[in-house]
PDB file of C-alpha atoms in Angstrom:
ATOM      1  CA  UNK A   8      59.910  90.072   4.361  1.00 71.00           C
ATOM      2  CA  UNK A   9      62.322  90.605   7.325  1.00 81.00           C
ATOM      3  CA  UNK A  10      62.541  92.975   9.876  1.00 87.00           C
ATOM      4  CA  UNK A  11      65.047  93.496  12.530  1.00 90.00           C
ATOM      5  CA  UNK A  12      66.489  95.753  14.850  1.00 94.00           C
ATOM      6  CA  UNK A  13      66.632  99.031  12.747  1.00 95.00           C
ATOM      7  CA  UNK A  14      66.347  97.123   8.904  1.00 93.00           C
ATOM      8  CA  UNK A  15      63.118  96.359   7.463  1.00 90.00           C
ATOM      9  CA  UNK A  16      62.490  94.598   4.200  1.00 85.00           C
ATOM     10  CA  UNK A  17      58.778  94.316   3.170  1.00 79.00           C
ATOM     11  CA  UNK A  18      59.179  91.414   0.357  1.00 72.00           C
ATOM     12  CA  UNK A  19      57.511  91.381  -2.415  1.00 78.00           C
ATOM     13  CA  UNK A  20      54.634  93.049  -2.974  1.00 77.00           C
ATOM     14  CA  UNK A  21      51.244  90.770  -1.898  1.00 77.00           C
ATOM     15  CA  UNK A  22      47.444  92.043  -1.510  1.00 77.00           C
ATOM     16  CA  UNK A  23      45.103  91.571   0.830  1.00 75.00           C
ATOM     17  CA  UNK A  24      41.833  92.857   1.721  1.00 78.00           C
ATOM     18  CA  UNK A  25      41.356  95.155   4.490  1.00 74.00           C
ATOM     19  CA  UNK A  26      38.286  93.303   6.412  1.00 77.00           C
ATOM     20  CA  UNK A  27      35.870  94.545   9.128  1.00 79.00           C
ATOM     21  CA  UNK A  28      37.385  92.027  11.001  1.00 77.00           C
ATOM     22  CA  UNK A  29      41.719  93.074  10.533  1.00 75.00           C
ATOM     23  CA  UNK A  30      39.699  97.061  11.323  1.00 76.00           C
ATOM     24  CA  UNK A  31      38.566  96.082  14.342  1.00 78.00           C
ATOM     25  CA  UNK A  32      41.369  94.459  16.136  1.00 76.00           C
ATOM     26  CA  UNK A  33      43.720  96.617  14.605  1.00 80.00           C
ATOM     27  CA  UNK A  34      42.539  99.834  12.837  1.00 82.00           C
ATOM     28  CA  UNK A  35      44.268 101.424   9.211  1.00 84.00           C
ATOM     29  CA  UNK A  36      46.157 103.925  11.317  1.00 85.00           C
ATOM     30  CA  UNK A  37      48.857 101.013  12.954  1.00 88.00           C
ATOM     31  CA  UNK A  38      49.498 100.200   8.753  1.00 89.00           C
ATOM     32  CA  UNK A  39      50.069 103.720   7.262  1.00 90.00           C
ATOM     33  CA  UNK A  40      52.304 106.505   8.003  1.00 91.00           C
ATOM     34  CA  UNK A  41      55.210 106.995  10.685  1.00 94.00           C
ATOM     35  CA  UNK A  42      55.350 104.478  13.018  1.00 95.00           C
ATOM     36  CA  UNK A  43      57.713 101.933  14.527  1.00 96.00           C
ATOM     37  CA  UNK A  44      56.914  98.052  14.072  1.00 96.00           C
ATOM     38  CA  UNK A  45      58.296  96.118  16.987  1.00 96.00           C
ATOM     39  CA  UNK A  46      58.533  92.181  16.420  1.00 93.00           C
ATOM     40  CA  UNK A  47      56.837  89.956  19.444  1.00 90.00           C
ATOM     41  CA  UNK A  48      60.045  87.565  19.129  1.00 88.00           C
ATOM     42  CA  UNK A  49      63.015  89.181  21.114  1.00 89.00           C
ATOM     43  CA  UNK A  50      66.752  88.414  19.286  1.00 89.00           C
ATOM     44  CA  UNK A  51      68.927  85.641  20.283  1.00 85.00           C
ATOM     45  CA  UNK A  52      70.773  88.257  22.157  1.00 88.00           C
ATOM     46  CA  UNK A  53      67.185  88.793  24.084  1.00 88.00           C
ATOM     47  CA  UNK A  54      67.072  92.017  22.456  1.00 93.00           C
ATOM     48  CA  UNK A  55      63.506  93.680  21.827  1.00 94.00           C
ATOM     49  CA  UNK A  56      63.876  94.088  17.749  1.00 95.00           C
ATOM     50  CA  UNK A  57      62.183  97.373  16.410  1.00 96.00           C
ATOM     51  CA  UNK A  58      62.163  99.330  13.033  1.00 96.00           C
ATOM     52  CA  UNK A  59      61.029 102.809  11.228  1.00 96.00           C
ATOM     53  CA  UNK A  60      58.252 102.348   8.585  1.00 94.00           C
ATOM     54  CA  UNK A  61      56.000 104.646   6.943  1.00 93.00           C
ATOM     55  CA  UNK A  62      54.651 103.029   3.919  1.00 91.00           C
ATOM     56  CA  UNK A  63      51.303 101.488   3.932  1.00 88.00           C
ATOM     57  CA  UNK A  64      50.679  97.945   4.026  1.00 88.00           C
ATOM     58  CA  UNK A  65      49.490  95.584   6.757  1.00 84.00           C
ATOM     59  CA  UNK A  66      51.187  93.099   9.149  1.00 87.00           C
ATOM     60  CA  UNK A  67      50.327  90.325  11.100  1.00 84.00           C
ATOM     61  CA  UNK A  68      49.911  89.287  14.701  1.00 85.00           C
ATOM     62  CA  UNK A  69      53.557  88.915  15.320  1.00 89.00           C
ATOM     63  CA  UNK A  70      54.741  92.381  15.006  1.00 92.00           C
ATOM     64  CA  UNK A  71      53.290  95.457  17.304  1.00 93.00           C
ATOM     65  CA  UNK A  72      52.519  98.794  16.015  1.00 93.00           C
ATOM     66  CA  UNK A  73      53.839 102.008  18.194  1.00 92.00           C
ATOM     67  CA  UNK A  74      52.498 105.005  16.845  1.00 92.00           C
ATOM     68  CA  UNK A  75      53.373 108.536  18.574  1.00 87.00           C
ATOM     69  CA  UNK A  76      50.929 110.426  19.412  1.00 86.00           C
ATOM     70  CA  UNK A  77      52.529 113.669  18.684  1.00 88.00           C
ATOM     71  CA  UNK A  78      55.401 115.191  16.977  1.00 88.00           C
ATOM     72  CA  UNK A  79      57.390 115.331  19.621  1.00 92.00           C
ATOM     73  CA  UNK A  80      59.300 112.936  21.263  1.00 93.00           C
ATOM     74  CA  UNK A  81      60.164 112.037  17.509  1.00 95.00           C
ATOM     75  CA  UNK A  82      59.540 108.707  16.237  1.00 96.00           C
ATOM     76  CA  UNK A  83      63.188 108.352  15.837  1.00 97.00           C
ATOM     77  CA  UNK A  84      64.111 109.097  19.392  1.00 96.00           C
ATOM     78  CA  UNK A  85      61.216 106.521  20.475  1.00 96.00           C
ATOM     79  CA  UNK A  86      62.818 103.947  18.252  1.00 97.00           C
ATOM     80  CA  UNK A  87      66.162 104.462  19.768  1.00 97.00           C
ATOM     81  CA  UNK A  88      64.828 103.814  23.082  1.00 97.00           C
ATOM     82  CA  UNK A  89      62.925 100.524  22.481  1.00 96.00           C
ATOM     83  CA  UNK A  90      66.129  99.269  20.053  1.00 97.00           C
ATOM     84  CA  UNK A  91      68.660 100.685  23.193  1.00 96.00           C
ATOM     85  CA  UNK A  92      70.051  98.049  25.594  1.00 95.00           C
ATOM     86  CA  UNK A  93      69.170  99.157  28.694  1.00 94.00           C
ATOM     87  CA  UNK A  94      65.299  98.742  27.925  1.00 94.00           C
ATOM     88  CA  UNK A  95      65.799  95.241  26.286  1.00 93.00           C
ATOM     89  CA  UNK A  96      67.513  94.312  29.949  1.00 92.00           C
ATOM     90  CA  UNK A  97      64.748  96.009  31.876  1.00 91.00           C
ATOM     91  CA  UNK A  98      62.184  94.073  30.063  1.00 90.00           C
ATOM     92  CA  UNK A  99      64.160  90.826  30.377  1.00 87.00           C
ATOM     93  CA  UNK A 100      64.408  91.735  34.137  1.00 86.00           C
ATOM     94  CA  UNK A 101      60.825  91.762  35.034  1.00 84.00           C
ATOM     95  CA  UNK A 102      59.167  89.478  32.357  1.00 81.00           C
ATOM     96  CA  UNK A 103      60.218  86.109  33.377  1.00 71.00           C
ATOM     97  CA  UNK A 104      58.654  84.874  29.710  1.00 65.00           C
ATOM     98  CA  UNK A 105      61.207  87.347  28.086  1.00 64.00           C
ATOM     99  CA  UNK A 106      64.070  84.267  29.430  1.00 65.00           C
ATOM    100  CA  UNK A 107      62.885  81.401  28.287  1.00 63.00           C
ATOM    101  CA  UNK A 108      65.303  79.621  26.320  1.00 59.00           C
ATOM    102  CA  UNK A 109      62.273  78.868  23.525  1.00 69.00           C
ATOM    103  CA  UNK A 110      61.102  81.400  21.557  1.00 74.00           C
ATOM    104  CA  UNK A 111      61.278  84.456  24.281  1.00 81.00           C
ATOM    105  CA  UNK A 112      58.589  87.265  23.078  1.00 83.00           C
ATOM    106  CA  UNK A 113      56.871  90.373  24.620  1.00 86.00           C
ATOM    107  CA  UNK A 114      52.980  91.136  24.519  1.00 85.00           C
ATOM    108  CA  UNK A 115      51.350  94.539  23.971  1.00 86.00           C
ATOM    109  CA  UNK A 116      50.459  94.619  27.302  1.00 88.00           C
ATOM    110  CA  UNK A 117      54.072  94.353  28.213  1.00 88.00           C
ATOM    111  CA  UNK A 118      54.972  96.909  25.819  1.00 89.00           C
ATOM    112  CA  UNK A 119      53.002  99.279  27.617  1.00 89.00           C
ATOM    113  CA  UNK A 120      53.877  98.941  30.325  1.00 89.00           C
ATOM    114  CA  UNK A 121      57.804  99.969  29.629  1.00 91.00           C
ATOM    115  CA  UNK A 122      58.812 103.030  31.194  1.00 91.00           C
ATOM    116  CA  UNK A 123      60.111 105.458  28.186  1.00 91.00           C
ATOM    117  CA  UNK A 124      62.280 108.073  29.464  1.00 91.00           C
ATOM    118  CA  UNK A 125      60.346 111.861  29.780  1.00 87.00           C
ATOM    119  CA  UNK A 126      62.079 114.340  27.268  1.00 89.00           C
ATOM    120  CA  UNK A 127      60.333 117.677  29.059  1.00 87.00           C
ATOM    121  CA  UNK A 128      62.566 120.489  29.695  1.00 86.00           C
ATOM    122  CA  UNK A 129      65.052 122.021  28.665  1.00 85.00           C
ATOM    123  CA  UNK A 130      67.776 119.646  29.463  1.00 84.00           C
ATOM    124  CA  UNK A 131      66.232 116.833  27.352  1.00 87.00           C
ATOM    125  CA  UNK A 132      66.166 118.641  24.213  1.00 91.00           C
ATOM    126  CA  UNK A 133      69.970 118.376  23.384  1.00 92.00           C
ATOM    127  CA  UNK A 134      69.856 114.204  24.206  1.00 92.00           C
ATOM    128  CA  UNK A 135      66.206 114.169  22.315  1.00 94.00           C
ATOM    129  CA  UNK A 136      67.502 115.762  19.518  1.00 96.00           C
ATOM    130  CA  UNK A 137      71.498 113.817  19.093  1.00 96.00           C
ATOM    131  CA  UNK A 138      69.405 110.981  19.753  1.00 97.00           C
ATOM    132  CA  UNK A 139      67.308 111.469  16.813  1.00 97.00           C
ATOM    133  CA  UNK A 140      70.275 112.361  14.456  1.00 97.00           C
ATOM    134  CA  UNK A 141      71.918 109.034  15.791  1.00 97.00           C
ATOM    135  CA  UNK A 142      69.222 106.870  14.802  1.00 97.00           C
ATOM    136  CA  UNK A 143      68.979 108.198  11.289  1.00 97.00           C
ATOM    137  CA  UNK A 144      72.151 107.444  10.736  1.00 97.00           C
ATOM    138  CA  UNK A 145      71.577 104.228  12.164  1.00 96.00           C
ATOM    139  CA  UNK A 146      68.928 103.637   9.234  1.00 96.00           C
ATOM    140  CA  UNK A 147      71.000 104.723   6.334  1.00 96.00           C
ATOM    141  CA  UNK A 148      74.120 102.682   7.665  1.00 96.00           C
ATOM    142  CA  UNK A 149      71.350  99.737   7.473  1.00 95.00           C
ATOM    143  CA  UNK A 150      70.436 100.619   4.069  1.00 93.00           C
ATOM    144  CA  UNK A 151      74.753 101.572   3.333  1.00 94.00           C
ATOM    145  CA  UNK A 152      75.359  97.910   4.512  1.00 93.00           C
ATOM    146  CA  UNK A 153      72.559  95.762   2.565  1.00 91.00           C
ATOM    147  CA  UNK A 154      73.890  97.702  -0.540  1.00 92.00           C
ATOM    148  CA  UNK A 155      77.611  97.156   0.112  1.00 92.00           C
ATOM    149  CA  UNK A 156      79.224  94.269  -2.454  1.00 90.00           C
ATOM    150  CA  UNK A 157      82.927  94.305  -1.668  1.00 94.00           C
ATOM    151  CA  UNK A 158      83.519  92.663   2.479  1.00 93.00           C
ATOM    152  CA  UNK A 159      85.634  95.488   3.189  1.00 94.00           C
ATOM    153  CA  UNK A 160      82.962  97.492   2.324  1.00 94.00           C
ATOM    154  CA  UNK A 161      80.680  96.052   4.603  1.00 94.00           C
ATOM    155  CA  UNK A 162      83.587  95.379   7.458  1.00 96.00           C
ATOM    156  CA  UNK A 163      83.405  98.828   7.190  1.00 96.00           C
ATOM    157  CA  UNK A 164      80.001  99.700   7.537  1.00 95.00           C
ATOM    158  CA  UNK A 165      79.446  97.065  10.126  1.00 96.00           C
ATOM    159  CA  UNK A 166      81.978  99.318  12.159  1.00 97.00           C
ATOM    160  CA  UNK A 167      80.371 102.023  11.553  1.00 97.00           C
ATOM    161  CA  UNK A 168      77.054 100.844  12.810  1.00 97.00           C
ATOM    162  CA  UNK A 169      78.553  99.156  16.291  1.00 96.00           C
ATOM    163  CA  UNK A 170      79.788 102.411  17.121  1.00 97.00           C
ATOM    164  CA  UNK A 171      76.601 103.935  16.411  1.00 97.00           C
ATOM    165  CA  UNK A 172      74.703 101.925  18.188  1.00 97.00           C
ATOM    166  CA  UNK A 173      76.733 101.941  21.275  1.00 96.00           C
ATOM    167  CA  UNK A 174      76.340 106.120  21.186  1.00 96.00           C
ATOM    168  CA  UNK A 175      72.585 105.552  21.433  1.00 96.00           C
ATOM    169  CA  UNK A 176      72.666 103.273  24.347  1.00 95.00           C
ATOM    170  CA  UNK A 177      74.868 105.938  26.147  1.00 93.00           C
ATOM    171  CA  UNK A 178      72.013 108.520  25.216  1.00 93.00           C
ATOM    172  CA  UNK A 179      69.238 106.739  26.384  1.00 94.00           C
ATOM    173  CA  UNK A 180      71.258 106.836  29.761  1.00 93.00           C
ATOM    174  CA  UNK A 181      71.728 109.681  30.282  1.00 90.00           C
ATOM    175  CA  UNK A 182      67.836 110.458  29.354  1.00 91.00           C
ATOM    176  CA  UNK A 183      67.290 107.872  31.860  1.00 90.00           C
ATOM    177  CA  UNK A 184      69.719 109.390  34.490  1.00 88.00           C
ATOM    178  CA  UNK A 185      72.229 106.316  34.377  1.00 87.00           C
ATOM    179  CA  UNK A 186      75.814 106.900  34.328  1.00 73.00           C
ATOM    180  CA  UNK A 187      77.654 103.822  32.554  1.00 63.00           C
ATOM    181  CA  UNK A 188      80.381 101.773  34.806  1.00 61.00           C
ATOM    182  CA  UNK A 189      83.027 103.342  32.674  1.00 65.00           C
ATOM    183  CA  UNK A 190      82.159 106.997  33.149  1.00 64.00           C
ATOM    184  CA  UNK A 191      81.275 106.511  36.700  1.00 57.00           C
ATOM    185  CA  UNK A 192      84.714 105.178  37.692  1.00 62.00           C
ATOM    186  CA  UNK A 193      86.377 107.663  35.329  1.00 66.00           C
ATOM    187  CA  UNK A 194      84.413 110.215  37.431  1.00 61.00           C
ATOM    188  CA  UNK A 195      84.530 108.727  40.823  1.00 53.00           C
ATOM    189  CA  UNK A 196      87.246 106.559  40.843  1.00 63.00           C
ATOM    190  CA  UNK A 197      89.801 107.679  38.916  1.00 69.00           C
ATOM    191  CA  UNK A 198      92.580 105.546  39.051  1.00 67.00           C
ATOM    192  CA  UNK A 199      90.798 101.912  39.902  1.00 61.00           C
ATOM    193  CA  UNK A 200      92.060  99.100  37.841  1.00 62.00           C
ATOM    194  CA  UNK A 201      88.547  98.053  35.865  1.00 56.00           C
ATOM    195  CA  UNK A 202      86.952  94.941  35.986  1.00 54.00           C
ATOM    196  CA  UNK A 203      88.809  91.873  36.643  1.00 53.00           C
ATOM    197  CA  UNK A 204      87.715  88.525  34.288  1.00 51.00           C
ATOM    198  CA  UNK A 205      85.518  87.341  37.120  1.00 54.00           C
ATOM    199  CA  UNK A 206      86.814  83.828  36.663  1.00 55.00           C
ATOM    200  CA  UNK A 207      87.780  83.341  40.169  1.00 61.00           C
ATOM    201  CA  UNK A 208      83.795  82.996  41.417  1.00 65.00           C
ATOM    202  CA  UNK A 209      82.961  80.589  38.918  1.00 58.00           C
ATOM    203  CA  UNK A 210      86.052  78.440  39.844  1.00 62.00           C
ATOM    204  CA  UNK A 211      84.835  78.673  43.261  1.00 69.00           C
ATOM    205  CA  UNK A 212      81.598  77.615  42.751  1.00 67.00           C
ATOM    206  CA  UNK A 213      82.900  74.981  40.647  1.00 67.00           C
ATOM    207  CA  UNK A 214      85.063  74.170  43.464  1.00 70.00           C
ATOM    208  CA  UNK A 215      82.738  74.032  45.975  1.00 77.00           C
ATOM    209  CA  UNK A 216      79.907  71.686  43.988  1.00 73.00           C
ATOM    210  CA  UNK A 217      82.735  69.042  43.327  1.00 75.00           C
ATOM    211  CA  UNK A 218      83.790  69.302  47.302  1.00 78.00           C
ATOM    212  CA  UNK A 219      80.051  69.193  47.700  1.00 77.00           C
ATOM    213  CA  UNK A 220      79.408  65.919  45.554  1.00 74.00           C
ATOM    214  CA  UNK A 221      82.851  64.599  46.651  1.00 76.00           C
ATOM    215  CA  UNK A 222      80.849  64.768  50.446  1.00 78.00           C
ATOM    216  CA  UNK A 223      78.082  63.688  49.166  1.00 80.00           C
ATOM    217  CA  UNK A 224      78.615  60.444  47.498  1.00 77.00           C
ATOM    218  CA  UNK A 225      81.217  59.135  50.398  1.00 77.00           C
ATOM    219  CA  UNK A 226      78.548  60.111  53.255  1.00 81.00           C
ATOM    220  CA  UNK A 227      76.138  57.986  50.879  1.00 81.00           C
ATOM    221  CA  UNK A 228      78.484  54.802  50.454  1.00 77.00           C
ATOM    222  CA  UNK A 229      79.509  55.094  53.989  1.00 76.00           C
ATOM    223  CA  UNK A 230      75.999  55.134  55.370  1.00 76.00           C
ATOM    224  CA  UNK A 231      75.020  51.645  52.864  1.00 74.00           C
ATOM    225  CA  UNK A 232      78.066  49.806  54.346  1.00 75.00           C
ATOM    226  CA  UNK A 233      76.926  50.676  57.656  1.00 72.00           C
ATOM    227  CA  UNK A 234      73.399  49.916  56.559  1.00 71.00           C
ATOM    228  CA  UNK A 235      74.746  46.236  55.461  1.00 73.00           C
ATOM    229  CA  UNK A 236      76.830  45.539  58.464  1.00 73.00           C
ATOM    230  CA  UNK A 237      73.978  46.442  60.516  1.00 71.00           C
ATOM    231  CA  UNK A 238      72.139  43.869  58.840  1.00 71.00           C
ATOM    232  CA  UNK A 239      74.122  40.979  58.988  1.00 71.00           C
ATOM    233  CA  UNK A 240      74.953  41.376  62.562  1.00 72.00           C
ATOM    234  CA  UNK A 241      71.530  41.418  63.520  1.00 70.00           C
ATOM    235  CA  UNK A 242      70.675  38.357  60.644  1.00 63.00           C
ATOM    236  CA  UNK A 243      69.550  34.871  62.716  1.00 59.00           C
ATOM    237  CA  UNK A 244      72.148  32.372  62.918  1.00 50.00           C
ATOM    238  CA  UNK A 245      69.548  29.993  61.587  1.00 47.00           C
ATOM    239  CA  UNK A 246      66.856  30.010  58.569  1.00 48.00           C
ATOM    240  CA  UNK A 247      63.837  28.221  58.548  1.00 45.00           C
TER     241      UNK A 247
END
Protein backbone atom coordinates (compact mmCIF):
# COMPACT_ATOMS: atom_id res chain seq x y z
CA UNK A 1 0.00 0.00 0.00
CA UNK A 2 0.86 3.75 0.31
CA UNK A 3 0.05 6.24 2.62
CA UNK A 4 0.76 9.86 2.67
CA UNK A 5 -0.13 13.04 3.94
CA UNK A 6 -4.02 12.83 3.86
CA UNK A 7 -4.26 9.63 1.00
CA UNK A 8 -4.11 6.18 2.09
CA UNK A 9 -4.16 3.14 -0.12
CA UNK A 10 -4.20 -0.25 1.74
CA UNK A 11 -3.10 -2.62 -1.37
CA UNK A 12 -4.34 -5.57 -1.88
CA UNK A 13 -5.89 -7.46 0.44
CA UNK A 14 -3.18 -9.91 2.56
CA UNK A 15 -3.85 -11.99 5.94
CA UNK A 16 -2.15 -12.34 8.79
CA UNK A 17 -2.62 -13.72 12.11
CA UNK A 18 -3.21 -11.61 15.00
CA UNK A 19 -0.47 -13.17 17.57
CA UNK A 20 -0.05 -12.80 21.37
CA UNK A 21 2.96 -11.32 20.45
CA UNK A 22 1.56 -8.20 17.56
CA UNK A 23 -1.38 -7.91 21.01
CA UNK A 24 1.03 -7.13 23.23
CA UNK A 25 3.15 -4.50 21.71
CA UNK A 26 0.38 -3.12 20.00
CA UNK A 27 -3.21 -4.08 21.02
CA UNK A 28 -6.49 -4.63 18.26
CA UNK A 29 -7.73 -1.19 19.19
CA UNK A 30 -4.56 0.87 17.15
CA UNK A 31 -5.97 -1.56 13.86
CA UNK A 32 -9.80 -1.00 13.95
CA UNK A 33 -11.98 1.92 13.93
CA UNK A 34 -11.25 5.83 13.71
CA UNK A 35 -7.93 6.62 14.02
CA UNK A 36 -5.12 8.47 12.28
CA UNK A 37 -1.93 6.42 11.05
CA UNK A 38 1.11 8.64 11.08
CA UNK A 39 4.22 7.24 9.03
CA UNK A 40 7.75 7.24 11.15
CA UNK A 41 9.47 8.60 7.79
CA UNK A 42 8.87 12.46 7.55
CA UNK A 43 8.41 13.75 3.54
CA UNK A 44 11.17 15.08 1.54
CA UNK A 45 9.72 18.38 2.40
CA UNK A 46 10.43 17.19 6.27
CA UNK A 47 6.83 17.08 6.64
CA UNK A 48 5.30 14.65 9.40
CA UNK A 49 2.90 12.48 6.85
CA UNK A 50 -0.50 11.44 8.51
CA UNK A 51 -3.87 9.91 7.27
CA UNK A 52 -7.71 9.04 8.33
CA UNK A 53 -8.45 5.25 8.50
CA UNK A 54 -11.12 3.32 9.99
CA UNK A 55 -11.13 -0.04 8.48
CA UNK A 56 -9.58 -2.90 10.21
CA UNK A 57 -6.43 -4.38 9.32
CA UNK A 58 -2.96 -4.24 10.86
CA UNK A 59 0.28 -2.29 10.14
CA UNK A 60 3.70 -2.54 10.83
CA UNK A 61 6.41 -0.89 12.87
CA UNK A 62 6.81 1.99 10.56
CA UNK A 63 3.58 3.70 10.90
CA UNK A 64 2.14 5.06 14.50
CA UNK A 65 -1.34 4.73 15.57
CA UNK A 66 -3.13 8.03 17.22
CA UNK A 67 -6.31 7.15 18.51
CA UNK A 68 -8.57 9.95 20.33
CA UNK A 69 -9.65 9.31 23.27
CA UNK A 70 -12.92 11.00 22.99
CA UNK A 71 -15.26 12.45 20.56
CA UNK A 72 -14.19 15.57 20.82
CA UNK A 73 -11.42 17.23 19.53
CA UNK A 74 -12.55 15.21 16.33
CA UNK A 75 -10.25 12.94 14.69
CA UNK A 76 -10.37 15.19 11.77
CA UNK A 77 -9.31 18.31 13.55
CA UNK A 78 -6.36 16.13 15.21
CA UNK A 79 -5.33 15.08 11.75
CA UNK A 80 -5.23 18.58 10.53
CA UNK A 81 -2.95 19.51 13.20
CA UNK A 82 -0.28 16.76 12.88
CA UNK A 83 -0.59 17.13 8.69
CA UNK A 84 -0.41 21.35 9.37
CA UNK A 85 2.98 23.04 8.81
CA UNK A 86 3.60 24.70 11.72
CA UNK A 87 3.82 21.32 13.79
CA UNK A 88 6.01 19.57 11.09
CA UNK A 89 8.52 22.81 11.73
CA UNK A 90 8.18 22.57 15.48
CA UNK A 91 9.11 19.00 15.42
CA UNK A 92 11.96 19.61 12.96
CA UNK A 93 13.02 22.43 15.40
CA UNK A 94 13.66 20.44 18.44
CA UNK A 95 14.41 16.87 17.10
CA UNK A 96 17.78 17.22 15.66
CA UNK A 97 17.13 13.42 14.06
CA UNK A 98 14.02 14.99 12.28
CA UNK A 99 17.18 16.93 9.88
CA UNK A 100 19.18 14.48 8.90
CA UNK A 101 19.60 14.42 5.33
CA UNK A 102 19.05 10.27 5.47
CA UNK A 103 15.95 8.98 6.10
CA UNK A 104 14.64 11.76 8.81
CA UNK A 105 11.78 9.95 11.06
CA UNK A 106 9.95 10.64 14.40
CA UNK A 107 9.48 8.04 17.35
CA UNK A 108 6.35 7.58 19.49
CA UNK A 109 7.99 9.06 22.15
CA UNK A 110 8.45 12.13 20.07
CA UNK A 111 4.99 12.06 19.01
CA UNK A 112 3.95 12.51 22.39
CA UNK A 113 5.53 14.73 23.27
CA UNK A 114 4.05 17.42 20.52
CA UNK A 115 2.11 20.06 21.96
CA UNK A 116 -1.56 19.85 20.20
CA UNK A 117 -3.32 23.01 20.48
CA UNK A 118 -6.33 22.99 23.50
CA UNK A 119 -9.83 23.42 21.75
CA UNK A 120 -11.73 24.33 25.35
CA UNK A 121 -13.99 27.19 25.28
CA UNK A 122 -15.98 28.79 23.53
CA UNK A 123 -13.69 30.50 21.18
CA UNK A 124 -12.20 27.21 19.89
CA UNK A 125 -15.32 25.75 18.76
CA UNK A 126 -15.73 27.86 15.50
CA UNK A 127 -11.70 27.01 14.44
CA UNK A 128 -12.39 23.20 15.84
CA UNK A 129 -15.23 22.86 13.88
CA UNK A 130 -14.00 24.85 10.07
CA UNK A 131 -11.09 22.90 10.82
CA UNK A 132 -12.84 19.70 10.71
CA UNK A 133 -14.96 20.62 7.57
CA UNK A 134 -11.51 21.60 5.92
CA UNK A 135 -9.96 18.39 6.36
CA UNK A 136 -12.84 16.42 4.94
CA UNK A 137 -12.65 18.11 2.10
CA UNK A 138 -9.12 17.60 2.10
CA UNK A 139 -9.90 13.69 1.96
CA UNK A 140 -12.40 13.68 -0.80
CA UNK A 141 -10.16 16.12 -2.98
CA UNK A 142 -7.53 13.11 -2.32
CA UNK A 143 -9.93 10.59 -3.38
CA UNK A 144 -11.38 13.50 -6.46
CA UNK A 145 -7.66 13.55 -7.61
CA UNK A 146 -6.59 9.66 -7.67
CA UNK A 147 -9.89 9.26 -9.70
CA UNK A 148 -9.32 12.16 -12.11
CA UNK A 149 -8.19 10.81 -15.91
CA UNK A 150 -8.06 13.96 -18.00
CA UNK A 151 -4.62 16.48 -16.57
CA UNK A 152 -6.84 19.31 -16.51
CA UNK A 153 -8.84 17.48 -14.38
CA UNK A 154 -6.33 16.83 -11.99
CA UNK A 155 -4.51 20.50 -12.56
CA UNK A 156 -7.62 21.26 -11.25
CA UNK A 157 -8.00 19.32 -8.32
CA UNK A 158 -4.40 19.73 -7.41
CA UNK A 159 -5.50 23.51 -7.08
CA UNK A 160 -8.05 22.82 -5.26
CA UNK A 161 -6.20 20.88 -2.65
CA UNK A 162 -3.11 23.61 -2.27
CA UNK A 163 -5.59 26.02 -1.36
CA UNK A 164 -7.07 23.77 1.03
CA UNK A 165 -4.33 22.91 2.64
CA UNK A 166 -2.94 26.30 3.08
CA UNK A 167 -6.59 27.25 4.94
CA UNK A 168 -5.74 24.55 7.48
CA UNK A 169 -2.33 25.74 8.28
CA UNK A 170 -3.88 29.26 8.87
CA UNK A 171 -6.41 27.43 11.32
CA UNK A 172 -4.12 25.63 13.25
CA UNK A 173 -2.65 29.23 13.91
CA UNK A 174 -4.89 30.77 15.01
CA UNK A 175 -5.79 27.65 17.47
CA UNK A 176 -2.27 28.03 18.35
CA UNK A 177 -2.43 31.89 18.83
CA UNK A 178 0.02 32.66 15.80
CA UNK A 179 -0.73 35.37 13.50
CA UNK A 180 0.95 34.62 9.95
CA UNK A 181 3.68 37.35 8.60
CA UNK A 182 1.10 38.39 6.09
CA UNK A 183 -1.78 39.19 8.41
CA UNK A 184 0.45 40.64 10.97
CA UNK A 185 1.89 43.31 8.65
CA UNK A 186 -1.53 43.78 7.04
CA UNK A 187 -2.59 44.49 10.67
CA UNK A 188 0.37 46.24 12.05
CA UNK A 189 2.10 47.53 9.32
CA UNK A 190 0.02 48.49 6.82
CA UNK A 191 1.76 49.90 4.12
CA UNK A 192 5.44 48.04 4.45
CA UNK A 193 6.78 46.78 1.24
CA UNK A 194 6.93 42.71 2.09
CA UNK A 195 9.78 40.68 2.05
CA UNK A 196 12.65 41.48 -0.05
CA UNK A 197 14.46 38.18 -2.01
CA UNK A 198 17.02 38.03 0.75
CA UNK A 199 19.76 37.58 -1.80
CA UNK A 200 21.86 40.33 -0.56
CA UNK A 201 23.02 38.16 2.83
CA UNK A 202 23.92 35.25 0.97
CA UNK A 203 26.05 37.38 -1.47
CA UNK A 204 27.61 38.72 1.52
CA UNK A 205 28.48 35.76 3.06
CA UNK A 206 29.64 34.56 -0.15
CA UNK A 207 31.60 37.62 -0.28
CA UNK A 208 33.11 37.50 2.79
CA UNK A 209 34.33 33.51 2.65
CA UNK A 210 36.12 34.29 -0.75
CA UNK A 211 37.80 37.63 1.00
CA UNK A 212 38.32 35.17 3.81
CA UNK A 213 40.13 32.35 1.68
CA UNK A 214 41.61 35.10 -0.57
CA UNK A 215 43.47 36.10 3.17
CA UNK A 216 43.94 32.99 3.90
CA UNK A 217 45.89 31.32 1.26
CA UNK A 218 48.30 34.60 0.67
CA UNK A 219 49.03 34.78 4.63
CA UNK A 220 49.85 30.91 4.05
CA UNK A 221 52.25 31.34 0.91
CA UNK A 222 53.69 34.39 2.44
CA UNK A 223 54.55 32.76 5.73
CA UNK A 224 56.39 29.41 3.54
CA UNK A 225 58.53 31.95 1.59
CA UNK A 226 59.49 33.48 4.71
CA UNK A 227 59.82 30.04 6.21
CA UNK A 228 62.38 29.17 3.17
CA UNK A 229 64.35 32.34 3.25
CA UNK A 230 64.75 31.87 6.82
CA UNK A 231 66.27 28.70 6.09
CA UNK A 232 68.72 29.32 3.66
CA UNK A 233 70.10 32.28 5.39
CA UNK A 234 70.74 30.45 8.36
CA UNK A 235 72.03 27.09 6.03
CA UNK A 236 76.14 26.52 6.69
CA UNK A 237 78.25 27.73 4.03
CA UNK A 238 79.81 24.30 4.11
CA UNK A 239 78.47 20.49 4.18
CA UNK A 240 80.19 17.77 5.57
Amino acid sequence: GEMLRYKLDVGPAAFESFTSEIATSKPLRFFNGPRILLRQLLSRKFRLQAVFAEEEFLTNQSVQSIVPRNAYPSVFALLGVVNSRLLSWYFCQINLVARRDDFPKTIIKQTRELPFPSFEGAAHKKPHDTLVAHVERMLKLHGQLAAAKSPHEQTHVQRDIAATDRAIDQLVYQLYGLTPDEKWDARHNPGRPGPGTRWAPVLGVIAALMVGGAVLMGTIAYGGQKFFEWQLENEPATRR
